[in-house]
Short mmCIF file of C-alpha atoms in Angstrom, two decimals:
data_model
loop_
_atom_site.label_atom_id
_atom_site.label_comp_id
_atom_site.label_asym_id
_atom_site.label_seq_id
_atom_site.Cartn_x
_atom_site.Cartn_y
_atom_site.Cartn_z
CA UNK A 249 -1.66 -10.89 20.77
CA UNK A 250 -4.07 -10.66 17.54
CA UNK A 251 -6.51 -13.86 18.09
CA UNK A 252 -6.96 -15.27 14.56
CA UNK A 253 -10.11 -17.00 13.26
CA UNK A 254 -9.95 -19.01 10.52
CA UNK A 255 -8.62 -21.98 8.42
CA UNK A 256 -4.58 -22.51 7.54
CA UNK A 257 -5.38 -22.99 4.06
CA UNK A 258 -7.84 -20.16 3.19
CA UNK A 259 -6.45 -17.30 1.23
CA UNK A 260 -8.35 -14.65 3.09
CA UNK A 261 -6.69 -16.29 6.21
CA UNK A 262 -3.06 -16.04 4.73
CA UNK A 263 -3.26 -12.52 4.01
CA UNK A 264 -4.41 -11.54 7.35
CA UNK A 265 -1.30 -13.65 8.63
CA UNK A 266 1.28 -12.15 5.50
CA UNK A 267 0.41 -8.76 7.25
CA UNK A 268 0.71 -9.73 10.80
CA UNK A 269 4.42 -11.43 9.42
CA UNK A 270 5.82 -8.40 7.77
CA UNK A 271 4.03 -6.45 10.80
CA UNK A 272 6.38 -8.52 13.15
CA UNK A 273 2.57 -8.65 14.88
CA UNK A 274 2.45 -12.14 16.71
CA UNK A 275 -0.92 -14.01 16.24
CA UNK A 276 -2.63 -16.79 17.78
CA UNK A 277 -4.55 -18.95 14.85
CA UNK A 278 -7.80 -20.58 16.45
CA UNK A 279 -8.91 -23.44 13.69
CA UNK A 280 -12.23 -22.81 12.13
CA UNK A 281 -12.77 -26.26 10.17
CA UNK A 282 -14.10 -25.49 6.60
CA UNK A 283 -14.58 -29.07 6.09
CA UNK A 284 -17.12 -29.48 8.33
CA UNK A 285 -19.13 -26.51 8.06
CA UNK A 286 -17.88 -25.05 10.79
CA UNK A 287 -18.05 -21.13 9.76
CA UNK A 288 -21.77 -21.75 9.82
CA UNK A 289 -22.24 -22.24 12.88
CA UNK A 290 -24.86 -20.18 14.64
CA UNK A 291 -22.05 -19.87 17.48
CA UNK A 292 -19.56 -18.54 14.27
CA UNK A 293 -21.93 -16.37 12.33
CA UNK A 294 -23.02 -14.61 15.97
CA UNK A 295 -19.90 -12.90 15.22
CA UNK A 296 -19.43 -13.24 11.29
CA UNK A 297 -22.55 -13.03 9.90
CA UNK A 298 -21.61 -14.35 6.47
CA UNK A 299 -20.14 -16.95 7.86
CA UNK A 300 -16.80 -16.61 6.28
CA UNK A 301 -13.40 -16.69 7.32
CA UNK A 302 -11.41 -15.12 8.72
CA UNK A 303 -12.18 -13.14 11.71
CA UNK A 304 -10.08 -11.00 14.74
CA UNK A 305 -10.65 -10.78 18.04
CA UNK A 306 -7.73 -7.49 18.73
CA UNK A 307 -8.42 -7.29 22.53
CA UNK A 308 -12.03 -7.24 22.25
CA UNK A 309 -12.45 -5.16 19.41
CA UNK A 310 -13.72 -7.90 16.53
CA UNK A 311 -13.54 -7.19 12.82
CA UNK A 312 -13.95 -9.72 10.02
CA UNK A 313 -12.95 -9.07 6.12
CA UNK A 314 -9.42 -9.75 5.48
CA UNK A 315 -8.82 -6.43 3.56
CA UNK A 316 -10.06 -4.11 6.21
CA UNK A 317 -8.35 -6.30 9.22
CA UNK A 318 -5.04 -6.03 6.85
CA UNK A 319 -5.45 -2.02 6.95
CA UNK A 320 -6.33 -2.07 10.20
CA UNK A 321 -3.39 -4.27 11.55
CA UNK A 322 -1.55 -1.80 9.65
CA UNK A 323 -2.68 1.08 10.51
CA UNK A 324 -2.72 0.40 14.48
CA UNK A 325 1.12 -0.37 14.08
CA UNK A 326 2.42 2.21 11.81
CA UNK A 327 6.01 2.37 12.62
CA UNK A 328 6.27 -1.21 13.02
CA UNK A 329 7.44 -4.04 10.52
CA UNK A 330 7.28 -3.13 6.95
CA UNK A 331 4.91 0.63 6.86
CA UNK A 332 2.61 -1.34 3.72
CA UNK A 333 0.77 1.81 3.83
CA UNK A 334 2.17 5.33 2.80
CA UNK A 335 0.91 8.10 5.12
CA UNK A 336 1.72 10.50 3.02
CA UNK A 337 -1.93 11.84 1.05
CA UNK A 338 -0.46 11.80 -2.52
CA UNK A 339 1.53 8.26 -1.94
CA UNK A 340 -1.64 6.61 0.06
CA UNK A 341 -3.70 7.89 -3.01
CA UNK A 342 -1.73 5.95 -5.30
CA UNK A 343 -1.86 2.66 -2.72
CA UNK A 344 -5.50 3.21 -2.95
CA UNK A 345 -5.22 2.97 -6.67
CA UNK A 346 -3.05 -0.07 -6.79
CA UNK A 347 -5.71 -1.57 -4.24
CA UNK A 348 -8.73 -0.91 -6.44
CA UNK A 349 -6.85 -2.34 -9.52
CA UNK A 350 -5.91 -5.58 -7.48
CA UNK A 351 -9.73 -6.21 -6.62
CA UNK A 352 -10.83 -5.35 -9.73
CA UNK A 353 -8.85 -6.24 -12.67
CA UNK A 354 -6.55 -9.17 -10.98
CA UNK A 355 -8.63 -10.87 -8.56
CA UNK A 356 -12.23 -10.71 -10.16
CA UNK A 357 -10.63 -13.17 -12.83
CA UNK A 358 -8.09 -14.94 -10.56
CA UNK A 359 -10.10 -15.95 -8.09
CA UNK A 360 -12.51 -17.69 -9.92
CA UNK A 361 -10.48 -19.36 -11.99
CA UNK A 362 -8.67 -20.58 -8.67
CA UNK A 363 -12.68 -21.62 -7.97
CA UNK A 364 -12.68 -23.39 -10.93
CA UNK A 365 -9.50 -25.30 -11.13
CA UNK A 366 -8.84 -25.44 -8.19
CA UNK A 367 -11.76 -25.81 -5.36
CA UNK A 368 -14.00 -27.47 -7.44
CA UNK A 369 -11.46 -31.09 -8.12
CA UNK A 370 -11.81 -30.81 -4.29
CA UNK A 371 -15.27 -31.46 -3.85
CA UNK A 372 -15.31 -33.59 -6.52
CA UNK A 373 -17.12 -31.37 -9.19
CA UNK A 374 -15.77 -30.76 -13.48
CA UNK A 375 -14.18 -27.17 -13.94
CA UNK A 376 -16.10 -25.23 -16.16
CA UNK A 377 -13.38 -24.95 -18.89
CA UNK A 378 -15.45 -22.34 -20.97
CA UNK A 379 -15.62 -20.02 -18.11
CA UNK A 380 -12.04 -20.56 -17.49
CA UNK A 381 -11.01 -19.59 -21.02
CA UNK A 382 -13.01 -16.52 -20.73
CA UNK A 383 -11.99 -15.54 -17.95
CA UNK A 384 -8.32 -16.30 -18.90
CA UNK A 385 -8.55 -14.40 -21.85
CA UNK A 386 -9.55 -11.04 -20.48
CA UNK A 387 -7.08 -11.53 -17.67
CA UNK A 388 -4.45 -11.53 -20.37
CA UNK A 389 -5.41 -7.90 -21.13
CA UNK A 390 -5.45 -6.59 -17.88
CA UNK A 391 -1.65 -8.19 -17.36
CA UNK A 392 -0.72 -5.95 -20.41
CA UNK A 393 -1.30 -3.42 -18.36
CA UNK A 394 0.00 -4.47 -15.27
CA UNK A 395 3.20 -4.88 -17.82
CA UNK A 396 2.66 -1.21 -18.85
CA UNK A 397 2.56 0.13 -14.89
CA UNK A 398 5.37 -2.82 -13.51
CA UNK A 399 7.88 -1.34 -16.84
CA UNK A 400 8.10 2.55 -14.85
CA UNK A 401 8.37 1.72 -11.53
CA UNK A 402 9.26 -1.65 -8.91
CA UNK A 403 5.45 -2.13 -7.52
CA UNK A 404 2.26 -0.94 -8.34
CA UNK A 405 1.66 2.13 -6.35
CA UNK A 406 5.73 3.17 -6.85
CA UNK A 407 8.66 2.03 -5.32
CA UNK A 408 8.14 0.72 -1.74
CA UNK A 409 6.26 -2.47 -2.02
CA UNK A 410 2.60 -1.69 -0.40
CA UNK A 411 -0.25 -4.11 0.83
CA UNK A 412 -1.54 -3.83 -2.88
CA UNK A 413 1.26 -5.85 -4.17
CA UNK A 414 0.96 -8.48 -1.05
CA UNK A 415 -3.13 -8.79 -1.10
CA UNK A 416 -2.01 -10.41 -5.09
CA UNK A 417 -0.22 -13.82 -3.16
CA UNK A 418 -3.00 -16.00 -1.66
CA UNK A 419 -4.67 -16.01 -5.38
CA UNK A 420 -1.89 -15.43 -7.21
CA UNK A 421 0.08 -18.20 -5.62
CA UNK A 422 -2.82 -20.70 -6.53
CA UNK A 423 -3.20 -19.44 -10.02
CA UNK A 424 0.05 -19.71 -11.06
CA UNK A 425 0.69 -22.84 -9.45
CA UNK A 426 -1.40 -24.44 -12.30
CA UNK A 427 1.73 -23.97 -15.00
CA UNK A 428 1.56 -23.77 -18.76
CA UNK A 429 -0.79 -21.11 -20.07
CA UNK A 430 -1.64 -20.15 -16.38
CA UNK A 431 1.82 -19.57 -15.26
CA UNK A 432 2.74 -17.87 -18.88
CA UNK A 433 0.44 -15.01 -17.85
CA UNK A 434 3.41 -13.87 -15.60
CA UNK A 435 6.31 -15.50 -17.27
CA UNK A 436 5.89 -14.34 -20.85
CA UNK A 437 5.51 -10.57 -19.63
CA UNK A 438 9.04 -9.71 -18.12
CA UNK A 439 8.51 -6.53 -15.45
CA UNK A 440 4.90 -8.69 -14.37
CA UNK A 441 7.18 -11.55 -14.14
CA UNK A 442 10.10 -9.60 -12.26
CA UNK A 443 7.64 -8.49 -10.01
CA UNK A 444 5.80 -11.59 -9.07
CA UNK A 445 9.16 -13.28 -8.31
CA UNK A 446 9.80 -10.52 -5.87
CA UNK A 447 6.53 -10.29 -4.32
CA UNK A 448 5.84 -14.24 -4.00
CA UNK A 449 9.86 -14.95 -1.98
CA UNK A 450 9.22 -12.56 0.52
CA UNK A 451 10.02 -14.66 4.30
CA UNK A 452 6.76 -13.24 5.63
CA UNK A 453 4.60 -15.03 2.33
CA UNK A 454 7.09 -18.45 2.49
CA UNK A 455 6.06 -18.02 6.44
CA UNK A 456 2.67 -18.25 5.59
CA UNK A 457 2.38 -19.74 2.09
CA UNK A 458 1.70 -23.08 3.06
CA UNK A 459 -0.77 -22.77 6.12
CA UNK A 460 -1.00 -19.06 8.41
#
């Protein structure tokens, strides 16, 4: 059994536990309490050195950063669960391009508006609305062309759904989960919003959604 480090709440931990769901990989969550600082523990960052969450312990091998433990849980069981990862080199190409425009042109902008409005009313701190709008705005473009890719085929890499589409949920959940003009960014754009309603009622994410 996959030994998971990290918190129920974080995003980075959910998507380690979305894979591990549509995997049909069973995984033991050990609690690594945000609140109180524990991640920076010298006794946490002798094994993550960023102190971040989460982290696997896969029989002894450890490996922290959710993305690579997501290819790697993937990878290790190939012909298990849902594949998330073509094998062949012309499909896995175009995963690899779906990946790089998920980092890059979805959650550069989602994630820190989800830092924003989100995280920040947590501790207590004022949003930075100007950074918000900016960031908002150029987001807008990049979902025109999410719109563009979503309009000639089902997912982003083609027509099997792929770990690019699922590594959008943690975020993506939080982001549109703030309604009106946040929420519109999906719902105004139909294939983007087709899409998202597919991806985000998956039983592995509603396993997960709430706490991995």
């Amino acid at each position: 059994m996959v030994k998971l480090y990290g918190f129920p709440g974080s995003t980075c931990t959910r998507l380690v536990a979305l894979v591990c769901k549509e995997k049909n990989i069973p995984y033991e969550l050990t609690q690594v309490n945000l609140m109180k600082g524990e991640q920076k523990a010298p006794s946490f960052t002798a094994i993550q050195p960023f102190g971040q969450v989460p982290y696997i312990d896969d029989d002894g091998f450890i490996l922290y950063e959710s993305r690579a433990i997501a290819r790697y849980i993937i990878k290790k069981h190939p012909n298990q669960g849902t594949p998330l990862i073509p094998s062949d080199p012309k499909a896995e190409a175009l995963f690899e391009q779906a990946a790089s425009i998920e980092t890059f042109n979805f959650n550069a902008f989602v994630a820190p508006i989800v830092a924003e409005k989100v995280f920040k009313p947590r501790r207590g701190l004022q949003p930075d609305e100007a950074r918000v709008s900016e960031l908002l705005a150029t987001l807008q473009s990049k979902m025109d062309a999410y719109e563009v890719i979503l309009s000639k085929q089902k997912y982003l890499a083609g027509d099997s759904v792929t770990l690019a589409d699922l590594s959008h949920l943690p975020y993506g959940t939080a982001f549109y989960g703030l309604g009106g003009v946040f929420a519109e960014v999906f719902d105004s754009r139909p294939n983007l919003a087709r899409w998202w309603k597919d991806i985000s009622n998956r039983p592995a994410w509603l396993a997960v959604k709430d706490g991995a």
